[in-house]
RNA sequence: GGAGGAGUGGCCGAGCGGCUGAUGGCGCUGGUCUUGAAAACCAGUAUACCGUCUAACGGUAUCGGGGGUUCAAAUCCUCCCUCCUCCGCCA
């Protein structure tokens, strides 16, 4: 959610932001109109309420002095009815403002490149050289299925399309990646590990911006107002919902491993094979709560923390800054990290690191006080994958494949895999 | 799931229909005193929204949340949520 004051004082910025994102500006107009309407009704209601309070006090005084107040009662009865009416109208107006405000996207940071879609994203840096294979590199699902460590048929049997069963070394590699990433982030990057619920309330989903706009992306338990998380961003960011944090606690840095669940509505036909786009996948996620003046510095650090994993695994990657048209709904700035996939001869997203500034903090009411005596301010929230486990799994199979179909184990993972050198058929 | 009990400001804890945003204590901040500290004393100490020259200020709301009764609700009624105790079930 945006700061309503900022929108009132600087309406142009909102219009420009919507245009930059390729969205219609009628939304901005609707917001301003609703906001004005609400303020008008609200102040009218408050004035009348004020009058009512004053007369009520007089009643109290007379009652204490054992005097009659019947004349006041007659007046108050009328006022009371009108107050009720006005308050109802004000509430309706407020709800309208809120419902519009909730679907307004964040305003992109000035450093975000302007563009229409992913083709306009800006490559920021590259690391590692894609390996030259003396043979035609296979896709990760070909390799995994052949080794017997990935079983998509079983996934389909148990749950349906876009599910997988990991078998033997497959399950173990997945687990190794989770542990490896958590270890690096906790021991080397100073994050606190948490393991929050994966089933969250509608309030939490609203807090981080998944609701109300993206309900069709979510798995919902409709009897219980509970949703399966599409990312740990939701449960971890909401850990401090409706709190005022002491300034010296910041920055707070959490890392969490969780499964993630996405309906992938509207992605029919996309990445139907392999581990790239499943309904359920594992992810290690980093989340930060920072003071506003540090958040961009912290975004760089967060991105570097995610990159560190790829460096240690020896997987070539590049970092791109998303352009305005490709930016997520709540994000003010996002870096995608893309890892090299030899079978496709291109880089593909494996992590997304974003600064939401106060967008989520405002929705979720996450504030902090610089000092005990200072006024509460909204924190800035950031998050980034560090990394998506399934896609890392896939990248390892492809980048470390041998011509005979076996897969070399990256050195840093060996301690997690009984010092195994390579993965062979189950 | 069943039966009880409880939710008040940063914390503890009064109030149970009308000068109560809310007594008191603790904590915190500032001051007096002191060589310094402690103690003592004095003062201040919630959040949000709206209005105004983004100012001192004014208004409104908030006693777990919603709804209701009433001229008037922290106080009465009702539904919901959370926590605690006991029972049942369960990885």
Short mmCIF file of N, CA, C and O in Angstrom, two decimals, chain A residues 136-194:
data_model
loop_
_atom_site.label_atom_id
_atom_site.label_comp_id
_atom_site.label_asym_id
_atom_site.label_seq_id
_atom_site.Cartn_x
_atom_site.Cartn_y
_atom_site.Cartn_z
N UNK A 136 26.37 -33.03 -26.86
CA UNK A 136 25.17 -32.19 -26.73
C UNK A 136 24.61 -32.35 -25.32
O UNK A 136 24.18 -33.44 -24.94
N UNK A 137 24.65 -31.29 -24.53
CA UNK A 137 24.18 -31.41 -23.14
C UNK A 137 22.70 -31.77 -23.08
O UNK A 137 21.89 -31.23 -23.82
N UNK A 138 22.38 -32.69 -22.16
CA UNK A 138 20.98 -33.11 -22.01
C UNK A 138 20.25 -32.16 -21.07
O UNK A 138 20.87 -31.40 -20.32
N UNK A 139 18.94 -32.22 -21.11
CA UNK A 139 18.15 -31.42 -20.17
C UNK A 139 18.19 -32.09 -18.81
O UNK A 139 18.41 -33.30 -18.70
N UNK A 140 17.91 -31.30 -17.78
CA UNK A 140 18.00 -31.84 -16.42
C UNK A 140 17.00 -32.96 -16.19
O UNK A 140 17.27 -33.91 -15.46
N UNK A 141 15.83 -32.86 -16.82
CA UNK A 141 14.84 -33.92 -16.57
C UNK A 141 15.22 -35.21 -17.28
O UNK A 141 15.01 -36.30 -16.75
N UNK A 142 15.86 -35.08 -18.45
CA UNK A 142 16.36 -36.29 -19.12
C UNK A 142 17.40 -36.98 -18.23
O UNK A 142 17.35 -38.20 -18.00
N UNK A 143 18.32 -36.17 -17.71
CA UNK A 143 19.38 -36.73 -16.86
C UNK A 143 18.79 -37.36 -15.60
O UNK A 143 19.09 -38.51 -15.24
N UNK A 144 17.91 -36.59 -14.93
CA UNK A 144 17.35 -37.03 -13.65
C UNK A 144 16.50 -38.29 -13.79
O UNK A 144 16.57 -39.18 -12.94
N UNK A 145 15.70 -38.32 -14.84
CA UNK A 145 14.84 -39.49 -15.05
C UNK A 145 15.71 -40.72 -15.35
O UNK A 145 15.49 -41.80 -14.81
N UNK A 146 16.74 -40.51 -16.19
CA UNK A 146 17.62 -41.62 -16.56
C UNK A 146 18.36 -42.17 -15.34
O UNK A 146 18.55 -43.38 -15.20
N UNK A 147 18.74 -41.27 -14.43
CA UNK A 147 19.45 -41.72 -13.22
C UNK A 147 18.49 -42.35 -12.21
O UNK A 147 18.92 -42.91 -11.21
N UNK A 148 17.20 -42.15 -12.44
CA UNK A 148 16.21 -42.69 -11.51
C UNK A 148 16.05 -41.84 -10.26
O UNK A 148 15.49 -42.28 -9.26
N UNK A 149 16.54 -40.59 -10.29
CA UNK A 149 16.42 -39.74 -9.10
C UNK A 149 15.22 -38.77 -9.20
O UNK A 149 14.81 -38.20 -8.20
N UNK A 150 14.71 -38.59 -10.41
CA UNK A 150 13.50 -37.80 -10.60
C UNK A 150 12.42 -38.70 -11.17
O UNK A 150 12.66 -39.38 -12.15
N UNK A 151 11.23 -38.70 -10.54
CA UNK A 151 10.15 -39.51 -11.08
C UNK A 151 8.88 -38.67 -11.21
O UNK A 151 8.15 -38.44 -10.25
N UNK A 152 8.66 -38.18 -12.44
CA UNK A 152 7.51 -37.32 -12.69
C UNK A 152 6.22 -38.13 -12.79
O UNK A 152 5.14 -37.63 -12.49
N UNK A 153 6.34 -39.40 -13.22
CA UNK A 153 5.14 -40.23 -13.31
C UNK A 153 4.53 -40.47 -11.93
O UNK A 153 3.31 -40.42 -11.76
N UNK A 154 5.41 -40.69 -10.98
CA UNK A 154 4.90 -40.88 -9.62
C UNK A 154 4.29 -39.61 -9.07
O UNK A 154 3.28 -39.63 -8.38
N UNK A 155 4.92 -38.49 -9.38
CA UNK A 155 4.37 -37.21 -8.95
C UNK A 155 2.97 -37.03 -9.51
O UNK A 155 2.05 -36.63 -8.79
N UNK A 156 2.83 -37.36 -10.78
CA UNK A 156 1.53 -37.22 -11.44
C UNK A 156 0.51 -38.19 -10.84
O UNK A 156 -0.66 -37.84 -10.66
N UNK A 157 0.96 -39.40 -10.55
CA UNK A 157 0.04 -40.40 -9.99
C UNK A 157 -0.48 -39.95 -8.63
O UNK A 157 -1.66 -40.01 -8.34
N UNK A 158 0.41 -39.46 -7.80
CA UNK A 158 0.05 -39.09 -6.44
C UNK A 158 -0.76 -37.79 -6.41
O UNK A 158 -1.71 -37.66 -5.64
N UNK A 159 -0.37 -36.83 -7.26
CA UNK A 159 -0.98 -35.50 -7.14
C UNK A 159 -1.50 -34.92 -8.45
O UNK A 159 -2.45 -34.15 -8.45
N UNK A 160 -0.84 -35.21 -9.56
CA UNK A 160 -1.26 -34.65 -10.84
C UNK A 160 -0.07 -34.04 -11.57
O UNK A 160 1.08 -34.24 -11.18
N UNK A 161 -0.40 -33.28 -12.62
CA UNK A 161 0.65 -32.66 -13.41
C UNK A 161 1.41 -31.65 -12.56
O UNK A 161 0.88 -31.09 -11.61
N UNK A 162 2.66 -31.43 -12.93
CA UNK A 162 3.54 -30.46 -12.24
C UNK A 162 3.86 -30.85 -10.80
O UNK A 162 3.94 -30.01 -9.90
N UNK A 163 3.95 -32.14 -10.55
CA UNK A 163 4.46 -32.61 -9.27
C UNK A 163 5.54 -33.65 -9.55
O UNK A 163 5.51 -34.30 -10.60
N UNK A 164 6.47 -33.79 -8.62
CA UNK A 164 7.56 -34.74 -8.85
C UNK A 164 7.82 -35.52 -7.57
O UNK A 164 7.51 -35.07 -6.48
N UNK A 165 8.35 -36.70 -7.75
CA UNK A 165 8.87 -37.47 -6.61
C UNK A 165 10.37 -37.57 -6.77
O UNK A 165 10.86 -37.92 -7.84
N UNK A 166 11.09 -37.22 -5.71
CA UNK A 166 12.54 -37.36 -5.72
C UNK A 166 12.90 -38.69 -5.09
O UNK A 166 12.36 -39.03 -4.03
N UNK A 167 13.81 -39.43 -5.73
CA UNK A 167 14.12 -40.78 -5.27
C UNK A 167 15.60 -40.91 -4.96
O UNK A 167 16.45 -40.39 -5.70
N UNK A 168 15.91 -41.58 -3.87
CA UNK A 168 17.29 -41.92 -3.55
C UNK A 168 18.18 -40.70 -3.49
O UNK A 168 17.95 -39.76 -2.71
N UNK A 169 19.20 -40.67 -4.35
CA UNK A 169 20.14 -39.55 -4.37
C UNK A 169 19.45 -38.23 -4.73
O UNK A 169 19.95 -37.16 -4.40
N UNK A 170 18.31 -38.34 -5.40
CA UNK A 170 17.56 -37.12 -5.73
C UNK A 170 17.05 -36.44 -4.47
O UNK A 170 17.27 -35.25 -4.26
N UNK A 171 16.40 -37.23 -3.61
CA UNK A 171 15.90 -36.69 -2.36
C UNK A 171 17.05 -36.18 -1.51
O UNK A 171 16.97 -35.14 -0.88
N UNK A 172 18.15 -36.93 -1.56
CA UNK A 172 19.29 -36.57 -0.72
C UNK A 172 19.97 -35.29 -1.22
O UNK A 172 20.40 -34.46 -0.42
N UNK A 173 20.03 -35.13 -2.52
CA UNK A 173 20.63 -33.91 -3.09
C UNK A 173 19.77 -32.69 -2.73
O UNK A 173 20.29 -31.63 -2.38
N UNK A 174 18.46 -32.87 -2.81
CA UNK A 174 17.55 -31.78 -2.45
C UNK A 174 17.81 -31.35 -1.00
O UNK A 174 17.94 -30.16 -0.70
N UNK A 175 17.89 -32.33 -0.13
CA UNK A 175 18.11 -32.07 1.29
C UNK A 175 19.48 -31.45 1.51
O UNK A 175 19.65 -30.53 2.33
N UNK A 176 20.47 -31.91 0.77
CA UNK A 176 21.82 -31.36 0.90
C UNK A 176 21.84 -29.89 0.51
O UNK A 176 22.47 -29.06 1.17
N UNK A 177 21.13 -29.55 -0.56
CA UNK A 177 21.09 -28.16 -1.02
C UNK A 177 20.44 -27.26 0.04
O UNK A 177 20.91 -26.15 0.30
N UNK A 178 19.36 -27.74 0.62
CA UNK A 178 18.69 -26.96 1.66
C UNK A 178 19.66 -26.69 2.81
O UNK A 178 19.85 -25.54 3.25
N UNK A 179 20.30 -27.75 3.28
CA UNK A 179 21.21 -27.60 4.43
C UNK A 179 22.40 -26.71 4.09
O UNK A 179 22.81 -25.87 4.88
N UNK A 180 22.94 -26.91 2.91
CA UNK A 180 24.09 -26.12 2.48
C UNK A 180 23.75 -24.64 2.46
O UNK A 180 24.46 -23.79 3.02
N UNK A 181 22.63 -24.31 1.86
CA UNK A 181 22.25 -22.90 1.76
C UNK A 181 21.98 -22.28 3.13
O UNK A 181 22.41 -21.17 3.43
N UNK A 182 21.24 -23.02 3.96
CA UNK A 182 20.97 -22.50 5.30
C UNK A 182 22.26 -22.29 6.07
O UNK A 182 22.42 -21.29 6.78
N UNK A 183 23.18 -23.22 5.93
CA UNK A 183 24.47 -23.09 6.64
C UNK A 183 25.22 -21.84 6.19
O UNK A 183 25.75 -21.10 7.01
N UNK A 184 25.28 -21.61 4.90
CA UNK A 184 26.02 -20.45 4.39
C UNK A 184 25.38 -19.16 4.91
O UNK A 184 26.07 -18.26 5.39
N UNK A 185 24.08 -19.08 4.80
CA UNK A 185 23.42 -17.82 5.20
C UNK A 185 23.48 -17.57 6.71
O UNK A 185 23.59 -16.44 7.15
N UNK A 186 23.38 -18.63 7.49
CA UNK A 186 23.43 -18.42 8.94
C UNK A 186 24.87 -18.22 9.42
O UNK A 186 25.14 -17.32 10.20
N UNK A 187 25.80 -19.01 8.90
CA UNK A 187 27.17 -18.94 9.43
C UNK A 187 28.00 -17.84 8.79
O UNK A 187 28.83 -17.22 9.44
N UNK A 188 27.79 -17.58 7.51
CA UNK A 188 28.64 -16.60 6.83
C UNK A 188 27.97 -15.25 6.62
O UNK A 188 28.65 -14.23 6.50
N UNK A 189 26.65 -15.23 6.53
CA UNK A 189 25.97 -13.97 6.21
C UNK A 189 25.16 -13.38 7.37
O UNK A 189 24.52 -12.35 7.21
N UNK A 190 25.16 -14.07 8.51
CA UNK A 190 24.55 -13.50 9.70
C UNK A 190 23.03 -13.52 9.76
O UNK A 190 22.43 -12.69 10.43
N UNK A 191 22.40 -14.46 9.06
CA UNK A 191 20.94 -14.55 9.12
C UNK A 191 20.52 -15.48 10.26
O UNK A 191 21.25 -16.41 10.61
N UNK A 192 19.35 -15.22 10.81
CA UNK A 192 18.77 -16.08 11.83
C UNK A 192 17.81 -17.05 11.14
O UNK A 192 16.92 -16.62 10.40
N UNK A 193 18.01 -18.34 11.40
CA UNK A 193 17.15 -19.31 10.74
C UNK A 193 15.81 -19.42 11.47
O UNK A 193 15.76 -19.48 12.69
N UNK A 194 14.73 -19.41 10.70
CA UNK A 194 13.40 -19.64 11.27
C UNK A 194 12.68 -20.70 10.45
O UNK A 194 13.01 -20.93 9.28
#
